[in-house]
PDB file of C-alpha atoms and ligand atoms in Angstrom:
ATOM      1  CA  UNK A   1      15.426  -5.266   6.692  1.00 94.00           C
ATOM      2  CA  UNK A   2      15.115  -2.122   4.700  1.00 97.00           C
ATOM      3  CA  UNK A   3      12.827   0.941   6.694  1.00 98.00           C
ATOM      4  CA  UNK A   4      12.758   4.136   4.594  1.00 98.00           C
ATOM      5  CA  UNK A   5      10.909   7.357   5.727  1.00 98.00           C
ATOM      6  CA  UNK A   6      10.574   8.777   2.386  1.00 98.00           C
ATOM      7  CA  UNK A   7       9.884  12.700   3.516  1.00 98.00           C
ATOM      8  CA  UNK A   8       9.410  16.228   2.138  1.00 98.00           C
ATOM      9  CA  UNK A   9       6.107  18.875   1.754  1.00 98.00           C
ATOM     10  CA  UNK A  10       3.241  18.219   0.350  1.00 97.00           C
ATOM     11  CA  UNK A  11       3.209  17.662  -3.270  1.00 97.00           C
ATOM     12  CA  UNK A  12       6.861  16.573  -3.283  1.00 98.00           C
ATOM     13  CA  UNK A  13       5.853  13.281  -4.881  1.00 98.00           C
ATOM     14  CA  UNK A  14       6.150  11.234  -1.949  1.00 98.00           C
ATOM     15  CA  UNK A  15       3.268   9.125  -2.873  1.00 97.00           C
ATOM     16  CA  UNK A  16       4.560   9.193  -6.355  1.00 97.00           C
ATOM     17  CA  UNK A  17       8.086   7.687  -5.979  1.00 98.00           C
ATOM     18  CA  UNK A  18       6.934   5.525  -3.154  1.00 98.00           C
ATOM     19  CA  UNK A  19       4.884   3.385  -5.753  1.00 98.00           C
ATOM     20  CA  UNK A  20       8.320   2.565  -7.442  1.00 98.00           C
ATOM     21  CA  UNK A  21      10.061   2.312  -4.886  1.00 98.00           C
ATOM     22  CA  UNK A  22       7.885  -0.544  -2.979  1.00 98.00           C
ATOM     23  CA  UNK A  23       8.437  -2.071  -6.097  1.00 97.00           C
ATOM     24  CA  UNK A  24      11.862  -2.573  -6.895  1.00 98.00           C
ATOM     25  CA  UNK A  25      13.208  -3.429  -3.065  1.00 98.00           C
ATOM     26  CA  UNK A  26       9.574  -5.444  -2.105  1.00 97.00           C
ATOM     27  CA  UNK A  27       8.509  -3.303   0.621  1.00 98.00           C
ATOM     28  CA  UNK A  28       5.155  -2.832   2.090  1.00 98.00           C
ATOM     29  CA  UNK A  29       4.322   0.743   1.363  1.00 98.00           C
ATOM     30  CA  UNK A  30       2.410   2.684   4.443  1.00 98.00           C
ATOM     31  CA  UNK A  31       0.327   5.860   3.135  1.00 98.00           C
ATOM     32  CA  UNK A  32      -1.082   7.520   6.173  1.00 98.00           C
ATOM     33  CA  UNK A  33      -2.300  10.165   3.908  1.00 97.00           C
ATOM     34  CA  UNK A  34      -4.319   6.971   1.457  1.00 97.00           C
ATOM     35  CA  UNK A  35      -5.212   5.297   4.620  1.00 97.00           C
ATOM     36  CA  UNK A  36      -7.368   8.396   5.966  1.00 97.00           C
ATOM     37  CA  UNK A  37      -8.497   8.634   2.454  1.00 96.00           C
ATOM     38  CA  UNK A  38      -9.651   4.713   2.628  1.00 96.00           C
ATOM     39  CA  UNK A  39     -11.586   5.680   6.035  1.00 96.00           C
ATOM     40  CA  UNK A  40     -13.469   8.668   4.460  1.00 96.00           C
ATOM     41  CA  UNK A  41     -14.367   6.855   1.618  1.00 96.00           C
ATOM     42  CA  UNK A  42     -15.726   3.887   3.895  1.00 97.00           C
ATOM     43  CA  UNK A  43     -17.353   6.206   6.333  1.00 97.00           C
ATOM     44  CA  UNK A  44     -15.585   4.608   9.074  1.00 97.00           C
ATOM     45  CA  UNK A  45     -15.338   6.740  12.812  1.00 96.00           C
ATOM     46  CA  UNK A  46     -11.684   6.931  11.833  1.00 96.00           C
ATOM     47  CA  UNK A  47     -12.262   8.542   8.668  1.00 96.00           C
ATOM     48  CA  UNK A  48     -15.460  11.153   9.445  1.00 97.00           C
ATOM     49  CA  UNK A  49     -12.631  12.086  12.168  1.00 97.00           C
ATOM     50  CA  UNK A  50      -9.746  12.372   9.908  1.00 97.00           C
ATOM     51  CA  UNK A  51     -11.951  14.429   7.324  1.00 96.00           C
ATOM     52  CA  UNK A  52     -13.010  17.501   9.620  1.00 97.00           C
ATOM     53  CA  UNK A  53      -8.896  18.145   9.956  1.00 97.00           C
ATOM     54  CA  UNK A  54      -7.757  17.054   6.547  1.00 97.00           C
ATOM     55  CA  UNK A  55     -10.288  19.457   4.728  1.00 95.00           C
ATOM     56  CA  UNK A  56      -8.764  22.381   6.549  1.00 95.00           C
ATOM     57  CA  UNK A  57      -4.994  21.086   5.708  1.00 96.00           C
ATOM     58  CA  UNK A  58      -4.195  20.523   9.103  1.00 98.00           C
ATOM     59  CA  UNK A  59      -2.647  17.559  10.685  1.00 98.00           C
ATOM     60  CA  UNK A  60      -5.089  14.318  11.972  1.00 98.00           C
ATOM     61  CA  UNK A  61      -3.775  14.147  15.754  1.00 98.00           C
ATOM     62  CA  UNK A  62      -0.831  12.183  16.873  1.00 98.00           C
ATOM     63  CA  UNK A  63      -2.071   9.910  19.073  1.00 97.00           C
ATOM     64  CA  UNK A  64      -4.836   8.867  16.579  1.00 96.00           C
ATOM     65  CA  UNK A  65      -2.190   8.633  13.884  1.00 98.00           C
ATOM     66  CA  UNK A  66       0.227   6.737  15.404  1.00 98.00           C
ATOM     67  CA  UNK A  67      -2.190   3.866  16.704  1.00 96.00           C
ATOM     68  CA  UNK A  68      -3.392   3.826  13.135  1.00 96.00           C
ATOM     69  CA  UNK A  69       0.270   3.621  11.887  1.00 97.00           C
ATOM     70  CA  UNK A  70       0.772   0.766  14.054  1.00 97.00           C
ATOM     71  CA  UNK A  71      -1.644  -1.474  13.383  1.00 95.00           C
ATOM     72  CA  UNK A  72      -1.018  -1.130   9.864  1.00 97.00           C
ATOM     73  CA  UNK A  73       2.646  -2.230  10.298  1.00 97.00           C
ATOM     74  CA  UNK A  74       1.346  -5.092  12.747  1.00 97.00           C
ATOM     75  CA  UNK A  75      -0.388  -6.936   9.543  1.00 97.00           C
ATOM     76  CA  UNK A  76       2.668  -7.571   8.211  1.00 97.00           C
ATOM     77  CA  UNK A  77       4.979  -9.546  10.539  1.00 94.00           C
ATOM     78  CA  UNK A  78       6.521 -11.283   7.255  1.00 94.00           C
ATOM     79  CA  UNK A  79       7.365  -8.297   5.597  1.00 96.00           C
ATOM     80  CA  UNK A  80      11.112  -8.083   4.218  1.00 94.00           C
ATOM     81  CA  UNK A  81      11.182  -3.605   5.323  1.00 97.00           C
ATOM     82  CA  UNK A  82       8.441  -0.799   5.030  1.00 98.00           C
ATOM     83  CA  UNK A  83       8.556   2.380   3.006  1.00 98.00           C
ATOM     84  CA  UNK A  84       6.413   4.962   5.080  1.00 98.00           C
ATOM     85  CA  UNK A  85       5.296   7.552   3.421  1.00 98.00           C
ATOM     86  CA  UNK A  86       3.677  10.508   4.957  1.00 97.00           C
ATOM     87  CA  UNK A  87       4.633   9.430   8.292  1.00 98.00           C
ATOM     88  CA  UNK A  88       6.048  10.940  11.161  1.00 98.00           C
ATOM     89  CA  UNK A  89       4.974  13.936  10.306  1.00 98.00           C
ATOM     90  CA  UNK A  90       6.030  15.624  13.941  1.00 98.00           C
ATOM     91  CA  UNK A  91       8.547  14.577  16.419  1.00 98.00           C
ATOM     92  CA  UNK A  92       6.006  13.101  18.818  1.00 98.00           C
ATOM     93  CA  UNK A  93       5.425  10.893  15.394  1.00 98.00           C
ATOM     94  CA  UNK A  94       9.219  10.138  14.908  1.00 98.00           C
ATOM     95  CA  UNK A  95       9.537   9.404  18.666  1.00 98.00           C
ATOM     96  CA  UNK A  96       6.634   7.139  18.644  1.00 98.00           C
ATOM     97  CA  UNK A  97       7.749   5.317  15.634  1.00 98.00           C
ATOM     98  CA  UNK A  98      11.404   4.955  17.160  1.00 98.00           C
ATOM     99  CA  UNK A  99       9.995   3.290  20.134  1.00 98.00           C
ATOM    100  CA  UNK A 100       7.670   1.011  18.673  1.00 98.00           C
ATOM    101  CA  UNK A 101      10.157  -0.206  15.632  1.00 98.00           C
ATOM    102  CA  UNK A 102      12.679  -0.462  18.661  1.00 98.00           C
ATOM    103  CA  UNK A 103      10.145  -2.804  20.487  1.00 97.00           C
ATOM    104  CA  UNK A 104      10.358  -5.023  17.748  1.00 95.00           C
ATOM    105  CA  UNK A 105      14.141  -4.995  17.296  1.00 95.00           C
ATOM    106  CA  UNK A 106      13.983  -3.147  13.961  1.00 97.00           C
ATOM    107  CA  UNK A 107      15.108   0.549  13.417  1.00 98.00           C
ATOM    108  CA  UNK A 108      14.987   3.091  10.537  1.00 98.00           C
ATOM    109  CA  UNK A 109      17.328   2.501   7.754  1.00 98.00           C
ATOM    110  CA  UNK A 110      17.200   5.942   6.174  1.00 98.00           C
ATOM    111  CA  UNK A 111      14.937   9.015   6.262  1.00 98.00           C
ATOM    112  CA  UNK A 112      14.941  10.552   2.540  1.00 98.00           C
ATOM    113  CA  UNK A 113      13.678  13.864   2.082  1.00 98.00           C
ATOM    114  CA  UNK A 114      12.634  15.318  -1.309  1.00 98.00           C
ATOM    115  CA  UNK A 115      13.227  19.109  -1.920  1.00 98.00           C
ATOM    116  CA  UNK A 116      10.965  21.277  -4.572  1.00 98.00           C
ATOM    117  CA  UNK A 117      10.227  25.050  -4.089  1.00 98.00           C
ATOM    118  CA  UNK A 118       7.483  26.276  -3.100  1.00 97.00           C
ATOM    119  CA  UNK A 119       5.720  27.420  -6.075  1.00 96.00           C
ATOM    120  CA  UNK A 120       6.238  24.016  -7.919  1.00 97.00           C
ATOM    121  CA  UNK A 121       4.242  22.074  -4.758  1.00 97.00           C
ATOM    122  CA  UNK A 122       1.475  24.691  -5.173  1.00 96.00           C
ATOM    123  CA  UNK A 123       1.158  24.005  -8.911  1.00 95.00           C
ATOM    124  CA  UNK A 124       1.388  20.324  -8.899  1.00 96.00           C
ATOM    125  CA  UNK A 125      -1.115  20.144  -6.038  1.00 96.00           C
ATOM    126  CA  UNK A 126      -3.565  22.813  -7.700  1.00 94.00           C
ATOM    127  CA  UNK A 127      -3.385  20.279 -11.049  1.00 95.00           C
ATOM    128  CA  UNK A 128      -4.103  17.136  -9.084  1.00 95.00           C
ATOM    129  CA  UNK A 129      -7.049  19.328  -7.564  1.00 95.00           C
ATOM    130  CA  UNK A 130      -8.693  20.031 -10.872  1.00 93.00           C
ATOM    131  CA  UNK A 131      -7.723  16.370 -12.414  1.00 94.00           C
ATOM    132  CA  UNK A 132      -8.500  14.068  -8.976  1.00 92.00           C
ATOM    133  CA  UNK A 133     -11.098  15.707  -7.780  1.00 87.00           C
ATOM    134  CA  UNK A 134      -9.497  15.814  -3.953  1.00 88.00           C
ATOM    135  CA  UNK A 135     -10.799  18.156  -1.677  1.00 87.00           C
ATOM    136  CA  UNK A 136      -7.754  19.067  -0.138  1.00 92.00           C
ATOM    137  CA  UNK A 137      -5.794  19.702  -3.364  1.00 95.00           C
ATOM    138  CA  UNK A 138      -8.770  22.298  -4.927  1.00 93.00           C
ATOM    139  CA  UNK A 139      -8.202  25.530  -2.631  1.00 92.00           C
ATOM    140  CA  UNK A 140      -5.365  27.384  -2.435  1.00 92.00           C
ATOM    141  CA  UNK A 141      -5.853  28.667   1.035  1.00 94.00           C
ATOM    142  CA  UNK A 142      -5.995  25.152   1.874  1.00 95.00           C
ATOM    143  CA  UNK A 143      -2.742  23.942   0.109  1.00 96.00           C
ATOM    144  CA  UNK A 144      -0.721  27.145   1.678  1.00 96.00           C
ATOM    145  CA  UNK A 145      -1.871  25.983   5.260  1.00 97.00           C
ATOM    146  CA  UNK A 146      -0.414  22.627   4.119  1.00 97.00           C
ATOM    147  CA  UNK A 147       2.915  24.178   3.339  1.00 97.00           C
ATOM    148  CA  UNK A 148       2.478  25.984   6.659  1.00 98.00           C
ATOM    149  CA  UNK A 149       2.125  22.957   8.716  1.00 98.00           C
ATOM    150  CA  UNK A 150       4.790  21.297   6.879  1.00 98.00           C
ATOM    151  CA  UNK A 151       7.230  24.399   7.867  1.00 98.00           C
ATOM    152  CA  UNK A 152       5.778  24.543  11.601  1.00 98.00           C
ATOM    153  CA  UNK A 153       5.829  20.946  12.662  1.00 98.00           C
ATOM    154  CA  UNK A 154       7.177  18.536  10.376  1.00 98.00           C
ATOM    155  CA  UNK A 155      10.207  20.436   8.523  1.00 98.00           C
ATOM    156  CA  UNK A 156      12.415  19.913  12.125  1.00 98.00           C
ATOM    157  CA  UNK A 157      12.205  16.274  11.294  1.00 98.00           C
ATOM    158  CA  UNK A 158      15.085  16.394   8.867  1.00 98.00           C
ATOM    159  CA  UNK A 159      17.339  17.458  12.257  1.00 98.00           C
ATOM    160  CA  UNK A 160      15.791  14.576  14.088  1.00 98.00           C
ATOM    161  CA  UNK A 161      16.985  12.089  11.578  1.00 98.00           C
ATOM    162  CA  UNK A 162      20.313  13.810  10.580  1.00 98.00           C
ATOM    163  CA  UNK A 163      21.450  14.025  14.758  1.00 98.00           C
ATOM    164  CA  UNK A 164      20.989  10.029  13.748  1.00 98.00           C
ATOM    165  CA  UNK A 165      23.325  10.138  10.968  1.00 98.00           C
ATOM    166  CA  UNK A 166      20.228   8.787   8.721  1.00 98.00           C
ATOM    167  CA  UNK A 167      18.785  11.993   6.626  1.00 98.00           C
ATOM    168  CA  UNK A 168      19.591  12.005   2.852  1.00 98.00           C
ATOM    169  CA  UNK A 169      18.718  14.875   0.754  1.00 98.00           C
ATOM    170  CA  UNK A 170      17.055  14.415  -3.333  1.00 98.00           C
ATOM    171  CA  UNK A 171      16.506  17.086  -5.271  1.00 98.00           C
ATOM    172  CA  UNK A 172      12.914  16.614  -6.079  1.00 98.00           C
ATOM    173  CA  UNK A 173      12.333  18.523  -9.601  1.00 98.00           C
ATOM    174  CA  UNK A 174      12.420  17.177 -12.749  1.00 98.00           C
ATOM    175  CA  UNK A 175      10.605  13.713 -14.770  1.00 98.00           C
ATOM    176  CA  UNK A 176       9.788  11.452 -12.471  1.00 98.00           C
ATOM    177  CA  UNK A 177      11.708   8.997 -13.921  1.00 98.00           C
ATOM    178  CA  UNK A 178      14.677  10.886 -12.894  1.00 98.00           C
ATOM    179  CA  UNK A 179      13.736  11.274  -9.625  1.00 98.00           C
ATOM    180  CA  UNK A 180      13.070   7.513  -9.284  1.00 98.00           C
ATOM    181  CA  UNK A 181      16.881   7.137  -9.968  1.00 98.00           C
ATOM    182  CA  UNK A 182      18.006   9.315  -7.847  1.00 98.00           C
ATOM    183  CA  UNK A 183      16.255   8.072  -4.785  1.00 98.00           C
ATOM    184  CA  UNK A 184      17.384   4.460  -5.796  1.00 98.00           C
ATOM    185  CA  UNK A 185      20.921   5.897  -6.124  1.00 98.00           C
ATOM    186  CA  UNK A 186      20.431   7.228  -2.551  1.00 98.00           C
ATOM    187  CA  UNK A 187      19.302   3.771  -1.208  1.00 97.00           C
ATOM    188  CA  UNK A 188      21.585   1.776  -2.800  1.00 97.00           C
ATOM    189  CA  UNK A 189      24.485   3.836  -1.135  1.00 87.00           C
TER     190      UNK A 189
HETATM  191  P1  LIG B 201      -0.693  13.001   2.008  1.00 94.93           P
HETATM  192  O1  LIG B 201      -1.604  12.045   1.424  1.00 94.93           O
HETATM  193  O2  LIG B 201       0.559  12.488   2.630  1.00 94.93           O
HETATM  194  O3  LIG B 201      -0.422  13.921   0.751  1.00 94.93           O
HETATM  195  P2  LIG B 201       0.571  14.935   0.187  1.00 94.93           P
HETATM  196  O4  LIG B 201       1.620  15.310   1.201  1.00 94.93           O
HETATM  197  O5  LIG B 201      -0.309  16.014  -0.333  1.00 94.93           O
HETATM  198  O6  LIG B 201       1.206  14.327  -1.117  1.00 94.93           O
HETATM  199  P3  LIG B 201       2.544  13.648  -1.679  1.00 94.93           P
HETATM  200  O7  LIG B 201       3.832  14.323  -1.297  1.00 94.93           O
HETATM  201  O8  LIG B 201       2.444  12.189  -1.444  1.00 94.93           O
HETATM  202  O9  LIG B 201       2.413  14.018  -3.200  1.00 94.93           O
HETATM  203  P4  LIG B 201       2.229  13.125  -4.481  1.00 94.93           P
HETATM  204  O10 LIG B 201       3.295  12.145  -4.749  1.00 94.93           O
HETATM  205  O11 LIG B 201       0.858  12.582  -4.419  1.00 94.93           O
HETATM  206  O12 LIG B 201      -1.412  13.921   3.123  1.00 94.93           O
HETATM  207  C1  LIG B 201      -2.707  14.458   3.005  1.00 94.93           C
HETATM  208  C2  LIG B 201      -3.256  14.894   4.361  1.00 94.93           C
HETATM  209  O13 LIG B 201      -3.468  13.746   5.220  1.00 94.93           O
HETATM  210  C3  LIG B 201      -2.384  15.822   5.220  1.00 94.93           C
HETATM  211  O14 LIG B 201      -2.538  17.187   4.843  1.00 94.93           O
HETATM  212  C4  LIG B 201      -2.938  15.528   6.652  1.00 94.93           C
HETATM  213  O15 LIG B 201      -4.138  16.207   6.891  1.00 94.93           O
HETATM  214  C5  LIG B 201      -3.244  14.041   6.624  1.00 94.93           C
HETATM  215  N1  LIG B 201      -2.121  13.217   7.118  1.00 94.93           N
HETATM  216  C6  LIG B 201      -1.396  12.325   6.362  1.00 94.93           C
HETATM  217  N2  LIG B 201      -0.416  11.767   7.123  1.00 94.93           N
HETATM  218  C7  LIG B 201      -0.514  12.321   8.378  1.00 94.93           C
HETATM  219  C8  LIG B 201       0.251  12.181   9.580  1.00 94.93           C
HETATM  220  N3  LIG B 201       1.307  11.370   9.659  1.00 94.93           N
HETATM  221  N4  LIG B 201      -0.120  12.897  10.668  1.00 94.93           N
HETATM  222  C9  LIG B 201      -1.173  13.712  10.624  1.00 94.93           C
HETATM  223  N5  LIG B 201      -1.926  13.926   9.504  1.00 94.93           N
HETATM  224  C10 LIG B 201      -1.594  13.235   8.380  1.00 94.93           C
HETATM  225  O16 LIG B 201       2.353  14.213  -5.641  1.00 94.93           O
HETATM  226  C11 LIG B 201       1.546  15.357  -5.728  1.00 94.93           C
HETATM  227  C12 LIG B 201       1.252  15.688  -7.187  1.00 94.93           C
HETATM  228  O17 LIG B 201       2.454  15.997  -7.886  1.00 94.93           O
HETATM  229  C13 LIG B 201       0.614  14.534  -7.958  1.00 94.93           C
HETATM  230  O18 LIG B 201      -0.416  15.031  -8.744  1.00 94.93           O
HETATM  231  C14 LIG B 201       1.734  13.974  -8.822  1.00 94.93           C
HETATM  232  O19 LIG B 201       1.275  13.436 -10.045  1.00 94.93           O
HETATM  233  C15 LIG B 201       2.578  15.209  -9.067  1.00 94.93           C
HETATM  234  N6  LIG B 201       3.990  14.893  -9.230  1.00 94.93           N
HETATM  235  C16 LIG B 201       4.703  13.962  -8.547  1.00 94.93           C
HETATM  236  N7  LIG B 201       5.993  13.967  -8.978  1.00 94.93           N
HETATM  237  C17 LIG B 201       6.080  14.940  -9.925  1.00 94.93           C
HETATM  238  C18 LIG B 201       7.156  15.426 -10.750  1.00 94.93           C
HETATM  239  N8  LIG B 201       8.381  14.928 -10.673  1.00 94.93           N
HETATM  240  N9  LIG B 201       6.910  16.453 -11.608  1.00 94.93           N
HETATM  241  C19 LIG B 201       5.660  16.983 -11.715  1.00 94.93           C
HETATM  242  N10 LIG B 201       4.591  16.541 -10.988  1.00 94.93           N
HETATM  243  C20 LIG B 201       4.805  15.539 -10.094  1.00 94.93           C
END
């Protein structure tokens, strides 16, 4: 069974590359970022909860997030691995995942993080703000706190996976075809 945590800042094109990548090795792709979007478009208590944090760029909390994250990987007992993309996004996150993956006698394959600069995730988020619509994407105050939670709480992840020998680096920038080739290089290792 194949379990990637596909990782990196926002913008990185972790919901881009994820799309392939479910794809080509048949793996159930878990957005926690499309499933709060799901739950504000639906009006659901999750999602009038997730919105009041997500509009300000800040982080849905854990606990919430990882009983959401669960249940989503509970529909799918038959499933042949999971991409998850977007998740953990702190170490109680990782931790929780760990545990529950453990529970079930699976584990995490490979955590692959993307790397682009700074200024290129503020311009590719800005464009999908004018083109999408999304509120999150359309302020730049907004995507900066984004970049700052990213740096605050979720960057330390990449130690948490390399202290288990599982972090791969990929440089992020460039056609996303290329990209797509180089994180199927990385898996394939
Ligand atoms: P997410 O939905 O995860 O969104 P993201 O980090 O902004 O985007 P991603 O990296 O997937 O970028 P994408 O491929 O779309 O999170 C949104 C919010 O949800 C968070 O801020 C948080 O509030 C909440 N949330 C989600 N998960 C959570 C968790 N675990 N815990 C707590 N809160 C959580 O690409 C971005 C843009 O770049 C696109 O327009 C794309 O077309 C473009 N692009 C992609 N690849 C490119 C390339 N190679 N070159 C040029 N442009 C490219």
């Amino acid at each position: 069974m194949l379990n990637i945590v596909l990782f990196g800042p926002p913008g990185a094109g972790k919901g881009t590359q994820a799309e392939r990548i479910k794809n080509q090795y048949s793996l159930i792709h878990l957005s926690t970022g499309d499933i709060f979007r799901y739950n504000i478009k639906e009006s659901t208590d999750l999602g009038v909860m997730a919105k009041e944090f997500m509009d300000k760029g800040e982080l849905v909390p854990d606990q919430v997030t990882i009983k959401m994250l669960e249940s989503e990987v509970n529909k799918h007992p038959e499933s042949s691995g999971f991409i998850f993309d977007g998740f953990p996004r702190t170490t109680q996150q990782a931790k929780a995942l760990d545990d529950f993956l453990s529970s079930k006698n699976l584990s995490i394959t490979k955590m692959i993080a993307l790397e682009v600069p700074n200024d290129e995730l503020i311009s590719r988020l800005f464009l999908r703000g004018k083109q999408s619509g999304r509120a999150d994407d359309q302020d730049k105050s907004i995507i900066a706190n984004r970049i700052k939670v990213y740096e605050n709480q979720t960057a330390v992840l990449a130690e948490y996976y390399k202290a288990q020998n599982k972090l791969a680096t990929v440089n992020g920038v460039g056609s996303v075809d290329e990209i797509t080739r180089r994180l199927y290089r990385s898996i394939d290792i």
